[in-house]
């Protein structure tokens, strides 16, 4: 059995951030332009419009819609009404068929969920998640992923992300709608990006010398992670290799790949490390093929 990858090739362009002129420091501009807000299968046009408004109020502009339930939702009257001036963000939203497409090229992603998961990436509080996002946004695109209003994100969607966040709402009434969740996370991200700007400004002339030694000290900026689509291809390759070894039974997988995804999510794979794992998988498959071709 060969597992097929469902990732699609999709290139995102970074639209200019409407607040970039007001935020002079490059960490703030970089964070705004490299952050995607991904809504997976949103059901209600009004929530899509309200989400566009929420992220624009915090200075963001990149909205991605995965298989929205209403066709042409960007032009829906309810969505436009709820956007309330964020029509540009709504109109420029990317619509893609799968989460794999939405995460293409992103090197870090955060899944927002209201319930705990047995398997999945490490869980963070929103403020801690924003701090991680700030670090990874320095290297390239990141994504915040929000689920459907009724069912949230599937386990498969959560496992595709780098980290997991839960908004600690009132346990007696913890129901936040989609746009409210977007507002909370976009606010936390804005604060984190502004703190980065303040740190650079306060460092002044010392910033260049400190940056040269950042790799060895506390608070060093992490290395760039491998893009999501490359990591997904690695998992497909690895799964095929484990099947060839008879270590993984595709008819009874027993959550093996989910556990491996959790393990690698904690590690935070860089591109070279992904290539190493794929190299191992390649040689396993070659050995298995040679074994199968041996004459009894």
Backbone as CSV, one residue per row, in Angstrom:
resi,resn,N_x,N_y,N_z,CA_x,CA_y,CA_z,C_x,C_y,C_z
1,UNK,0.853,-1.205,0.000,0.000,0.000,0.000,0.877,1.239,0.000
2,UNK,0.646,2.148,-0.907,1.389,3.400,-0.964,0.458,4.534,-0.564
3,UNK,0.880,5.303,0.426,0.081,6.433,0.893,0.350,7.627,0.002
4,UNK,-0.702,8.248,-0.493,-0.562,9.391,-1.381,-0.632,10.690,-0.597
5,UNK,0.167,11.641,-1.002,0.119,12.970,-0.390,-1.031,13.757,-0.982
6,UNK,-1.763,14.500,-0.119,-2.889,15.312,-0.570,-2.531,16.785,-0.638
7,UNK,-1.259,17.113,-0.437,-0.864,18.527,-0.497,-0.911,19.009,-1.934
8,UNK,-1.408,20.223,-2.123,-1.500,20.823,-3.447,-0.549,21.998,-3.518
9,UNK,-0.073,22.261,-4.685,0.817,23.403,-4.871,-0.009,24.678,-4.913
10,UNK,0.315,25.597,-3.999,-0.419,26.867,-3.982,0.511,27.932,-3.440
11,UNK,0.699,28.970,-4.166,1.608,30.031,-3.761,0.826,31.227,-3.278
12,UNK,1.177,31.695,-2.072,0.523,32.876,-1.518,1.402,34.088,-1.750
13,UNK,0.760,35.174,-2.050,1.458,36.441,-2.142,1.124,37.264,-0.914
14,UNK,2.094,37.995,-0.429,1.882,38.819,0.760,1.358,40.184,0.365
15,UNK,0.071,40.463,0.589,-0.441,41.793,0.281,0.131,42.806,1.244
16,UNK,0.221,44.054,0.837,0.758,45.078,1.738,-0.178,45.262,2.907
17,UNK,0.396,45.361,4.086,-0.398,45.508,5.301,-0.860,46.947,5.446
18,UNK,-2.146,47.185,5.646,-2.638,48.564,5.715,-2.088,49.349,6.880
19,UNK,-1.578,48.661,7.905,-1.060,49.409,9.054,0.452,49.506,9.040
20,UNK,1.090,48.961,8.000,2.551,48.915,8.008,3.161,50.313,8.050
21,UNK,2.511,51.283,7.424,3.058,52.635,7.437,3.057,53.217,8.834
22,UNK,2.124,52.775,9.673,2.046,53.309,11.039,3.034,52.624,11.958
23,UNK,3.424,51.406,11.623,4.338,50.647,12.465,5.707,50.650,11.811
24,UNK,6.586,51.509,12.272,7.823,51.769,11.551,8.843,50.650,11.670
25,UNK,8.803,49.873,12.755,9.856,48.886,12.982,9.627,47.639,12.150
26,UNK,10.707,47.082,11.604,10.583,45.929,10.712,9.992,44.692,11.368
27,UNK,10.239,44.386,12.669,9.599,43.198,13.241,8.080,43.271,13.184
28,UNK,7.531,44.474,13.373,6.077,44.623,13.318,5.590,44.416,11.887
29,UNK,6.229,45.074,10.926,5.833,44.913,9.532,5.953,43.454,9.112
30,UNK,7.067,42.820,9.480,7.272,41.426,9.104,6.212,40.518,9.680
31,UNK,5.859,40.745,10.941,4.840,39.917,11.564,3.494,40.074,10.902
32,UNK,3.118,41.310,10.591,1.825,41.550,9.959,1.742,40.908,8.574
33,UNK,2.771,41.035,7.797,2.703,40.557,6.420,2.960,39.068,6.290
34,UNK,3.542,38.441,7.305,3.842,37.016,7.201,2.823,36.139,7.934
35,UNK,1.777,36.741,8.499,0.804,35.980,9.282,-0.487,35.761,8.496
36,UNK,-0.884,34.506,8.336,-2.149,34.145,7.689,-3.163,33.741,8.760
37,UNK,-4.397,34.132,8.558,-5.501,33.659,9.385,-6.338,32.719,8.517
38,UNK,-6.392,31.458,8.912,-7.019,30.415,8.099,-8.323,29.966,8.755
39,UNK,-9.431,30.081,8.040,-10.730,29.620,8.523,-11.098,28.358,7.745
40,UNK,-11.243,27.245,8.463,-11.512,25.959,7.817,-13.019,25.705,7.755
41,UNK,-13.536,25.628,6.551,-14.944,25.333,6.280,-15.905,26.218,7.079
42,UNK,-15.726,27.525,7.048,-16.663,28.396,7.784,-18.067,28.263,7.209
43,UNK,-19.062,28.249,8.097,-20.450,28.012,7.685,-21.230,29.285,7.413
44,UNK,-20.969,30.329,8.185,-21.814,31.517,8.158,-21.076,32.715,7.555
45,UNK,-21.594,33.294,6.490,-20.946,34.463,5.879,-20.691,35.597,6.861
46,UNK,-21.628,35.805,7.790,-21.439,36.876,8.762,-20.194,36.686,9.601
47,UNK,-19.879,35.443,9.955,-18.676,35.171,10.738,-17.408,35.431,9.931
48,UNK,-17.457,35.138,8.635,-16.300,35.416,7.779,-16.056,36.922,7.712
49,UNK,-17.123,37.693,7.521,-16.971,39.143,7.485,-16.491,39.705,8.805
50,UNK,-17.041,39.194,9.912,-16.631,39.668,11.236,-15.179,39.297,11.528
51,UNK,-14.743,38.137,11.040,-13.349,37.741,11.224,-12.419,38.677,10.450
52,UNK,-12.831,39.062,9.231,-12.042,40.017,8.452,-11.908,41.336,9.205
53,UNK,-12.995,41.784,9.808,-12.959,43.020,10.586,-12.043,42.870,11.795
54,UNK,-12.133,41.728,12.483,-11.334,41.505,13.684,-9.847,41.567,13.379
55,UNK,-9.417,40.907,12.319,-7.980,40.893,12.052,-7.498,42.237,11.496
56,UNK,-8.366,42.949,10.755,-7.940,44.253,10.250,-7.777,45.265,11.381
57,UNK,-8.618,45.205,12.400,-8.482,46.149,13.521,-7.140,45.994,14.230
58,UNK,-6.537,44.809,14.134,-5.241,44.581,14.749,-4.089,44.729,13.759
59,UNK,-4.403,45.162,12.514,-3.350,45.460,11.551,-2.993,44.345,10.601
60,UNK,-3.752,43.251,10.594,-3.468,42.125,9.708,-4.373,42.174,8.481
61,UNK,-3.984,41.463,7.432,-4.772,41.543,6.208,-4.868,40.222,5.437
62,UNK,-4.215,39.175,5.909,-4.159,37.937,5.124,-5.169,36.924,5.664
63,UNK,-6.255,36.758,4.929,-7.325,35.840,5.301,-7.393,34.721,4.265
64,UNK,-7.426,33.475,4.747,-7.499,32.303,3.872,-8.729,31.486,4.271
65,UNK,-9.551,31.142,3.308,-10.770,30.381,3.555,-10.641,28.998,2.927
66,UNK,-10.785,27.972,3.754,-10.695,26.599,3.267,-12.109,26.057,3.049
67,UNK,-12.452,25.804,1.803,-13.742,25.205,1.439,-14.911,25.818,2.211
68,UNK,-15.122,27.128,2.096,-16.269,27.735,2.797,-17.578,27.110,2.325
69,UNK,-18.534,26.989,3.258,-19.798,26.324,2.943,-20.658,27.138,1.973
70,UNK,-20.470,28.460,1.952,-21.235,29.331,1.055,-20.328,29.771,-0.089
71,UNK,-20.750,29.477,-1.315,-19.949,29.865,-2.476,-19.875,31.384,-2.592
72,UNK,-18.720,31.867,-3.062,-18.516,33.315,-3.252,-18.841,34.098,-1.983
73,UNK,-18.379,33.562,-0.855,-18.724,34.172,0.428,-18.194,35.600,0.548
74,UNK,-17.098,35.915,-0.166,-16.541,37.267,-0.060,-17.517,38.334,-0.552
75,UNK,-18.423,37.950,-1.452,-19.379,38.929,-1.977,-20.772,38.778,-1.371
76,UNK,-20.889,37.933,-0.374,-22.180,37.747,0.285,-22.554,39.022,1.058
77,UNK,-23.792,39.509,0.933,-24.191,40.758,1.607,-23.986,40.718,3.122
78,UNK,-24.267,39.571,3.742,-24.086,39.478,5.200,-22.618,39.585,5.573
79,UNK,-21.751,38.939,4.798,-20.317,39.018,5.065,-19.822,40.450,4.921
80,UNK,-20.254,41.130,3.872,-19.829,42.512,3.641,-20.326,43.423,4.763
81,UNK,-21.557,43.200,5.203,-22.110,44.023,6.283,-21.330,43.830,7.570
82,UNK,-21.002,42.576,7.894,-20.284,42.298,9.139,-18.813,42.692,9.062
83,UNK,-18.275,42.802,7.847,-16.886,43.258,7.706,-16.764,44.717,8.130
84,UNK,-17.811,45.485,7.934,-17.913,46.853,8.446,-16.664,47.692,8.183
85,UNK,-16.297,47.801,6.905,-15.135,48.606,6.550,-13.905,47.782,6.233
86,UNK,-13.918,46.502,6.561,-12.789,45.623,6.225,-13.065,44.899,4.916
87,UNK,-13.763,45.592,4.013,-14.136,44.993,2.727,-12.913,44.573,1.925
88,UNK,-11.811,45.326,2.061,-10.607,44.994,1.301,-10.028,43.667,1.746
89,UNK,-10.014,43.423,3.069,-9.509,42.151,3.587,-10.408,41.007,3.131
90,UNK,-11.698,41.228,3.197,-12.661,40.202,2.779,-12.523,39.909,1.284
91,UNK,-12.444,40.937,0.473,-12.382,40.744,-0.977,-11.102,40.060,-1.419
92,UNK,-10.009,40.293,-0.694,-8.719,39.717,-1.091,-8.455,38.362,-0.451
93,UNK,-9.428,37.811,0.277,-9.238,36.507,0.921,-8.967,35.429,-0.131
94,UNK,-8.022,34.540,0.175,-7.741,33.401,-0.692,-8.711,32.279,-0.348
95,UNK,-9.297,31.657,-1.350,-10.157,30.497,-1.146,-9.443,29.276,-1.704
96,UNK,-9.252,28.264,-0.863,-8.536,27.051,-1.258,-9.350,25.830,-0.862
97,UNK,-9.125,24.684,-1.508,-9.949,23.510,-1.227,-9.575,22.731,0.031
98,UNK,-8.316,22.790,0.466,-7.887,21.971,1.609,-6.994,22.764,2.547
99,UNK,-6.855,22.265,3.763,-5.947,22.889,4.715,-4.505,22.768,4.231
100,UNK,-4.186,21.670,3.551,-2.839,21.527,2.988,-2.501,22.695,2.076
101,UNK,-3.458,23.117,1.256,-3.252,24.283,0.393,-3.052,25.549,1.222
102,UNK,-3.854,25.699,2.268,-3.788,26.910,3.092,-2.451,27.033,3.813
103,UNK,-1.842,25.900,4.145,-0.577,25.911,4.890,0.645,25.821,3.984
104,UNK,0.430,25.715,2.695,1.558,25.582,1.769,2.531,26.744,1.935
105,UNK,3.790,26.421,2.182,4.818,27.433,2.357,4.948,27.978,3.759
106,UNK,3.987,27.725,4.625,4.065,28.196,6.017,5.028,27.305,6.791
107,UNK,5.920,27.920,7.586,6.892,27.110,8.308,6.551,26.948,9.797
108,UNK,5.398,27.498,10.212,4.898,27.277,11.572,3.411,27.567,11.540
109,UNK,2.628,26.764,12.259,1.177,26.970,12.266,0.611,26.645,13.637
110,UNK,-0.471,27.319,13.982,-1.108,27.180,15.284,-2.570,26.821,15.096
111,UNK,-3.001,25.714,15.672,-4.403,25.293,15.601,-5.137,25.794,16.833
112,UNK,-6.278,26.430,16.637,-7.097,26.903,17.754,-8.210,25.900,17.988
113,UNK,-8.340,25.419,19.216,-9.354,24.410,19.507,-9.943,24.639,20.888
114,UNK,-11.210,24.307,21.036,-11.898,24.494,22.314,-11.873,23.243,23.163
115,UNK,-11.363,22.137,22.608,-11.357,20.897,23.377,-9.988,20.243,23.330
116,UNK,-9.684,19.499,24.385,-8.394,18.824,24.455,-8.356,17.661,23.472
117,UNK,-7.157,17.315,23.036,-6.977,16.225,22.084,-6.034,15.192,22.676
118,UNK,-6.359,13.924,22.435,-5.482,12.852,22.916,-4.133,12.920,22.219
119,UNK,-4.171,13.220,20.923,-2.954,13.355,20.141,-2.933,14.735,19.508
120,UNK,-1.767,15.149,19.108,-1.648,16.458,18.488,-0.375,17.143,18.932
121,UNK,-0.121,18.328,18.413,1.105,19.061,18.741,1.056,19.630,20.155
122,UNK,2.173,20.208,20.619,2.196,20.802,21.959,1.140,21.883,22.122
123,UNK,0.554,21.979,23.326,-0.495,22.968,23.585,0.079,24.176,24.310
124,UNK,-0.334,25.371,23.884,0.146,26.624,24.443,-1.034,27.514,24.809
125,UNK,-0.833,28.390,25.786,-1.811,29.443,26.051,-1.670,30.493,24.950
126,UNK,-2.738,31.266,24.663,-2.657,32.247,23.572,-1.469,33.195,23.658
127,UNK,-1.150,33.690,24.845,-0.040,34.643,24.960,1.296,33.973,24.665
128,UNK,1.460,32.749,25.171,2.687,32.011,24.872,2.753,31.656,23.391
129,UNK,1.608,31.315,22.818,1.564,31.001,21.394,1.965,32.217,20.562
130,UNK,1.520,33.395,20.971,1.872,34.618,20.248,3.374,34.879,20.306
131,UNK,3.988,34.561,21.446,5.441,34.733,21.558,6.174,33.796,20.597
132,UNK,5.699,32.555,20.503,6.288,31.612,19.544,6.070,32.100,18.118
133,UNK,4.873,32.599,17.846,4.559,33.094,16.506,5.503,34.224,16.118
134,UNK,5.772,35.113,17.059,6.674,36.234,16.795,8.052,35.743,16.374
135,UNK,8.550,34.713,17.058,9.874,34.171,16.734,9.891,33.556,15.338
136,UNK,8.850,32.777,15.024,8.842,32.077,13.744,8.509,33.005,12.580
137,UNK,7.752,34.065,12.833,7.408,35.015,11.769,8.640,35.747,11.256
138,UNK,9.715,35.738,12.043,10.954,36.370,11.590,11.569,35.620,10.416
139,UNK,11.176,34.350,10.229,11.774,33.515,9.187,10.891,33.345,7.961
140,UNK,9.615,33.637,8.063,8.729,33.419,6.923,7.281,33.335,7.362
141,UNK,6.464,32.772,6.517,5.025,32.733,6.781,4.663,31.814,7.945
142,UNK,3.694,32.275,8.725,3.091,31.449,9.760,1.571,31.495,9.552
143,UNK,0.856,30.582,10.189,-0.599,30.531,10.004,-1.293,30.222,11.315
144,UNK,-2.417,30.891,11.541,-3.312,30.576,12.650,-4.544,29.919,12.051
145,UNK,-4.904,28.746,12.555,-5.938,27.926,11.927,-7.142,27.798,12.853
146,UNK,-8.317,28.184,12.348,-9.551,28.155,13.115,-10.533,27.199,12.435
147,UNK,-11.272,26.434,13.237,-12.166,25.427,12.694,-13.566,25.919,12.415
148,UNK,-14.362,25.004,11.925,-15.772,25.260,11.623,-16.537,25.649,12.895
149,UNK,-17.541,26.513,12.752,-18.291,27.020,13.910,-18.939,25.913,14.733
150,UNK,-19.380,24.858,14.089,-20.115,23.810,14.815,-19.213,22.682,15.304
151,UNK,-18.286,22.236,14.475,-17.487,21.054,14.819,-16.035,21.365,15.129
152,UNK,-15.580,22.570,14.867,-14.184,22.898,15.114,-13.262,22.211,14.120
153,UNK,-12.035,22.006,14.524,-11.047,21.360,13.669,-11.067,19.854,13.877
154,UNK,-10.881,19.111,12.813,-10.762,17.653,12.926,-9.410,17.310,13.540
155,UNK,-9.288,16.094,14.053,-8.003,15.644,14.588,-6.915,15.690,13.521
156,UNK,-7.278,15.346,12.303,-6.307,15.378,11.203,-5.813,16.798,10.956
157,UNK,-6.712,17.774,11.025,-6.316,19.169,10.841,-5.378,19.619,11.957
158,UNK,-5.705,19.253,13.188,-4.881,19.640,14.334,-3.485,19.047,14.215
159,UNK,-3.412,17.777,13.828,-2.118,17.105,13.728,-1.246,17.691,12.632
160,UNK,-1.847,18.379,11.686,-1.088,18.991,10.597,-0.380,20.265,11.056
161,UNK,-0.777,20.811,12.204,-0.226,22.082,12.679,0.968,21.873,13.611
162,UNK,1.721,22.946,13.830,2.936,22.877,14.650,2.650,22.947,16.141
163,UNK,1.582,23.638,16.512,1.249,23.830,17.922,-0.260,24.001,18.047
164,UNK,-0.716,23.903,19.282,-2.148,23.941,19.578,-2.386,25.003,20.644
165,UNK,-3.463,25.773,20.515,-3.791,26.792,21.519,-5.251,26.668,21.923
166,UNK,-5.501,26.974,23.181,-6.853,26.944,23.743,-7.072,28.235,24.510
167,UNK,-8.140,28.950,24.197,-8.455,30.192,24.908,-9.117,29.832,26.237
168,UNK,-8.522,30.218,27.367,-9.047,29.813,28.678,-10.274,30.635,29.083
169,UNK,-11.388,30.363,28.450,-12.624,31.091,28.724,-13.303,30.556,29.985
170,UNK,-14.383,31.209,30.385,-15.173,30.787,31.537,-15.654,29.349,31.312
171,UNK,-15.247,28.403,32.164,-15.644,27.008,31.934,-17.154,26.786,32.005
172,UNK,-17.853,27.684,32.705,-19.304,27.546,32.781,-19.996,28.042,31.516
173,UNK,-19.282,28.855,30.724,-19.842,29.342,29.468,-18.678,29.719,28.570
174,UNK,-18.129,28.744,27.894,-16.875,28.936,27.160,-17.074,29.121,25.669
175,UNK,-18.293,29.445,25.260,-18.615,29.523,23.839,-18.190,30.864,23.236
176,UNK,-17.106,30.855,22.493,-16.695,32.014,21.705,-17.041,31.723,20.258
177,UNK,-17.580,32.721,19.550,-17.808,32.454,18.134,-16.506,32.659,17.366
178,UNK,-16.548,32.332,16.101,-15.341,32.315,15.282,-14.636,33.662,15.268
179,UNK,-15.376,34.725,15.033,-14.758,36.047,14.947,-14.156,36.480,16.284
180,UNK,-14.797,36.099,17.389,-14.251,36.442,18.705,-12.914,35.750,18.939
181,UNK,-12.820,34.502,18.529,-11.554,33.781,18.677,-10.460,34.428,17.828
182,UNK,-10.814,34.835,16.606,-9.861,35.532,15.747,-9.413,36.838,16.408
183,UNK,-10.359,37.553,17.048,-10.022,38.818,17.698,-9.033,38.615,18.843
184,UNK,-9.271,37.605,19.658,-8.380,37.342,20.792,-6.960,37.056,20.310
185,UNK,-6.823,36.177,19.330,-5.484,35.801,18.869,-4.812,36.920,18.090
186,UNK,-5.565,37.673,17.291,-4.949,38.777,16.553,-4.475,39.864,17.512
187,UNK,-5.202,40.074,18.593,-4.760,41.044,19.614,-3.450,40.587,20.254
188,UNK,-3.411,39.321,20.663,-2.192,38.808,21.303,-0.999,38.895,20.350
189,UNK,-1.235,38.614,19.076,-0.144,38.702,18.105,0.329,40.143,17.933
190,UNK,-0.609,41.070,17.892,-0.220,42.474,17.730,0.654,42.926,18.896
191,UNK,0.256,42.562,20.112,1.051,42.929,21.276,2.446,42.323,21.194
192,UNK,2.520,41.042,20.795,3.819,40.371,20.690,4.699,41.038,19.639
193,UNK,4.128,41.393,18.496,4.917,42.020,17.443,5.359,43.421,17.846
194,UNK,4.512,44.150,18.574,4.905,45.476,19.032,6.016,45.395,20.076
195,UNK,5.964,44.355,20.913,7.047,44.168,21.888,8.368,43.912,21.174
196,UNK,8.317,43.168,20.083,9.527,42.934,19.295,10.067,44.252,18.749
197,UNK,9.151,45.105,18.291,9.555,46.412,17.776,10.210,47.242,18.864
198,UNK,9.612,47.214,20.062,10.160,47.987,21.179,11.546,47.486,21.568
199,UNK,11.735,46.163,21.534,13.032,45.591,21.898,14.111,46.030,20.912
200,UNK,13.756,46.026,19.620,14.725,46.456,18.610,15.058,47.930,18.792
201,UNK,14.022,48.737,19.053,14.248,50.170,19.221,15.123,50.459,20.440
202,UNK,14.892,49.737,21.539,15.665,49.985,22.756,17.097,49.486,22.629
203,UNK,17.306,48.476,21.782,18.655,47.946,21.604,19.535,48.944,20.865
204,UNK,18.932,49.725,19.967,19.678,50.747,19.243,20.844,50.170,18.478
205,UNK,21.981,50.800,18.607,23.165,50.389,17.864,23.694,49.041,18.285
206,UNK,23.274,48.571,19.484,23.783,47.283,19.958,23.099,46.113,19.295
207,UNK,22.013,46.375,18.556,21.234,45.279,17.988,22.041,44.439,17.015
208,UNK,22.888,45.071,16.225,23.657,44.323,15.231,24.630,43.372,15.897
209,UNK,25.334,43.856,16.950,26.300,42.996,17.611,25.620,41.881,18.372
210,UNK,24.460,42.169,18.983,23.758,41.119,19.713,23.209,40.078,18.765
211,UNK,22.777,40.525,17.591,22.240,39.573,16.622,23.310,38.613,16.148
212,UNK,24.573,39.091,16.046,25.634,38.219,15.566,25.911,37.092,16.524
213,UNK,25.588,37.293,17.824,25.827,36.235,18.794,24.571,35.583,19.290
214,UNK,23.446,35.848,18.634,22.162,35.353,19.133,22.060,33.865,19.120
215,UNK,22.765,33.208,18.208,22.616,31.763,18.102,23.120,31.022,19.301
216,UNK,23.995,31.647,20.122,24.591,30.922,21.227,23.955,31.230,22.559
217,UNK,23.112,32.244,22.654,22.635,32.686,23.942,21.181,32.413,24.177
218,UNK,20.741,32.766,25.408,19.339,32.650,25.757,18.552,33.665,24.948
219,UNK,17.373,33.280,24.467,16.556,34.188,23.700,16.911,34.226,22.234
220,UNK,17.762,33.292,21.774,18.132,33.263,20.372,16.912,32.990,19.508
221,UNK,16.877,33.605,18.329,15.790,33.364,17.401,15.931,31.947,16.848
222,UNK,14.895,31.134,16.884,15.005,29.766,16.415,15.264,29.709,14.925
223,UNK,15.902,28.617,14.496,16.137,28.425,13.075,14.814,28.241,12.354
224,UNK,14.818,28.554,11.072,13.600,28.419,10.279,13.185,26.959,10.194
225,UNK,11.910,26.711,10.408,11.397,25.358,10.280,11.098,25.040,8.824
226,UNK,11.025,23.756,8.542,10.672,23.319,7.200,9.233,23.710,6.909
227,UNK,8.919,24.121,5.678,7.536,24.456,5.335,6.600,23.272,5.527
228,UNK,5.338,23.582,5.800,4.344,22.557,6.100,4.243,21.499,5.010
229,UNK,4.261,21.921,3.731,4.092,20.951,2.659,5.267,19.982,2.584
230,UNK,6.484,20.448,2.912,7.639,19.554,2.928,7.535,18.554,4.075
231,UNK,7.049,19.003,5.222,6.866,18.105,6.359,5.820,17.040,6.035
232,UNK,4.746,17.448,5.366,3.709,16.473,5.006,4.234,15.421,4.033
233,UNK,5.052,15.839,3.075,5.640,14.854,2.161,6.572,13.906,2.905
234,UNK,7.254,14.431,3.932,8.096,13.579,4.751,7.281,12.507,5.452
235,UNK,6.115,12.897,6.006,5.274,11.919,6.703,4.763,10.838,5.755
236,UNK,4.410,11.221,4.533,3.970,10.235,3.544,5.104,9.255,3.255
237,UNK,6.315,9.806,3.047,7.487,8.981,2.749,7.787,8.032,3.911
238,UNK,7.753,8.580,5.134,8.046,7.779,6.314,6.998,6.691,6.517
239,UNK,5.734,7.031,6.314,4.669,6.041,6.479,4.831,4.890,5.487
240,UNK,5.156,5.208,4.243,5.386,4.155,3.252,6.544,3.251,3.653
241,UNK,7.600,3.861,4.218,8.754,3.075,4.647,8.389,2.148,5.809
242,UNK,7.615,2.638,6.751,7.219,1.814,7.893,6.306,0.668,7.465
243,UNK,5.471,0.928,6.452,4.628,-0.143,5.904,5.505,-1.196,5.230
244,UNK,6.514,-0.747,4.476,7.421,-1.678,3.795,8.200,-2.535,4.780
245,UNK,8.477,-1.978,5.958,9.190,-2.728,7.003,8.284,-3.682,7.781
246,UNK,6.984,-3.636,7.492,5.983,-4.382,8.265,5.918,-3.910,9.714
247,UNK,6.396,-2.682,9.950,6.290,-2.105,11.285,4.936,-1.448,11.482
248,UNK,4.360,-0.964,10.390,3.048,-0.325,10.413,2.085,-1.135,9.565
249,UNK,1.012,-1.554,10.183,-0.040,-2.278,9.468,-1.098,-1.257,9.052
250,UNK,-1.225,-0.950,7.744,-2.190,0.070,7.335,-3.626,-0.282,7.675
251,UNK,-3.912,-1.571,7.876,-5.265,-1.975,8.243,-5.525,-1.785,9.733
252,UNK,-4.450,-1.649,10.511,-4.580,-1.482,11.960,-3.437,-0.601,12.459
253,UNK,-3.453,0.696,12.105,-2.297,1.563,12.367,-2.061,1.914,13.828
254,UNK,-3.087,1.788,14.670,-2.938,2.007,16.124,-2.348,3.371,16.484
255,UNK,-2.733,4.413,15.749,-2.319,5.788,16.062,-0.801,5.997,15.967
256,UNK,-0.100,5.089,15.279,1.354,5.233,15.195,1.747,6.557,14.551
257,UNK,1.143,6.896,13.419,1.522,8.129,12.740,1.131,9.359,13.553
258,UNK,0.028,9.279,14.282,-0.358,10.396,15.156,0.689,10.617,16.239
259,UNK,1.196,9.534,16.793,2.243,9.656,17.826,3.534,10.218,17.234
260,UNK,3.880,9.770,16.029,5.082,10.287,15.388,4.928,11.766,15.047
261,UNK,3.730,12.159,14.618,3.494,13.574,14.346,3.685,14.406,15.611
262,UNK,3.187,13.913,16.729,3.347,14.638,17.999,4.829,14.750,18.367
263,UNK,5.565,13.656,18.172,6.998,13.652,18.461,7.736,14.687,17.621
264,UNK,7.491,14.675,16.300,8.191,15.605,15.424,7.729,17.045,15.633
265,UNK,6.466,17.239,16.028,5.987,18.598,16.318,6.736,19.188,17.506
266,UNK,7.023,18.368,18.504,7.804,18.847,19.658,9.215,19.215,19.235
267,UNK,9.761,18.458,18.275,11.136,18.708,17.840,11.243,19.981,17.017
268,UNK,10.221,20.294,16.206,10.286,21.473,15.350,11.292,21.280,14.228
269,UNK,10.927,20.514,13.219,11.869,20.099,12.188,12.328,21.239,11.287
270,UNK,13.635,21.289,11.059,14.199,22.176,10.064,14.279,21.427,8.732
271,UNK,14.494,22.179,7.658,14.477,21.572,6.316,15.531,20.465,6.189
272,UNK,16.730,20.674,6.713,17.784,19.661,6.617,17.383,18.388,7.366
273,UNK,16.707,18.571,8.500,16.263,17.400,9.275,15.169,16.627,8.542
274,UNK,14.275,17.351,7.871,13.257,16.691,7.044,13.935,15.865,5.954
275,UNK,14.965,16.434,5.338,15.682,15.708,4.285,16.378,14.466,4.819
276,UNK,16.869,14.530,6.059,17.504,13.358,6.667,16.483,12.242,6.853
277,UNK,15.320,12.602,7.411,14.281,11.586,7.626,13.840,10.986,6.293
278,UNK,13.688,11.823,5.274,13.293,11.317,3.962,14.389,10.437,3.361
279,UNK,15.643,10.782,3.614,16.744,9.944,3.137,16.707,8.565,3.773
280,UNK,16.413,8.532,5.074,16.280,7.246,5.765,15.135,6.440,5.172
281,UNK,13.991,7.113,4.978,12.826,6.430,4.410,13.132,5.900,3.010
282,UNK,13.846,6.690,2.221,14.190,6.266,0.863,15.012,4.981,0.881
283,UNK,15.999,4.909,1.756,16.857,3.724,1.803,16.120,2.515,2.361
284,UNK,15.189,2.752,3.282,14.356,1.646,3.767,13.549,1.057,2.611
285,UNK,12.949,1.926,1.814,12.135,1.468,0.685,12.984,0.746,-0.360
286,UNK,14.198,1.245,-0.598,15.085,0.572,-1.555,15.472,-0.815,-1.054
287,UNK,15.800,-0.920,0.229,16.150,-2.224,0.808,14.965,-3.177,0.753
288,UNK,13.778,-2.648,1.076,12.576,-3.486,1.061,12.270,-3.963,-0.354
289,UNK,12.464,-3.084,-1.332,12.232,-3.467,-2.723,13.204,-4.543,-3.159
290,UNK,14.471,-4.391,-2.765,15.464,-5.419,-3.107,15.157,-6.749,-2.463
291,UNK,14.657,-6.697,-1.230,14.289,-7.929,-0.534,13.142,-8.622,-1.253
292,UNK,12.166,-7.833,-1.685,11.000,-8.411,-2.364,11.359,-8.993,-3.726
293,UNK,12.439,-8.446,-4.345,12.825,-8.906,-5.670,13.760,-10.112,-5.626
294,UNK,14.176,-10.497,-4.427,15.071,-11.664,-4.309,14.356,-12.939,-4.732
295,UNK,15.093,-13.782,-5.428,14.523,-15.073,-5.862,14.543,-16.056,-4.713
296,UNK,13.424,-16.684,-4.394,13.393,-17.643,-3.280,14.337,-18.808,-3.533
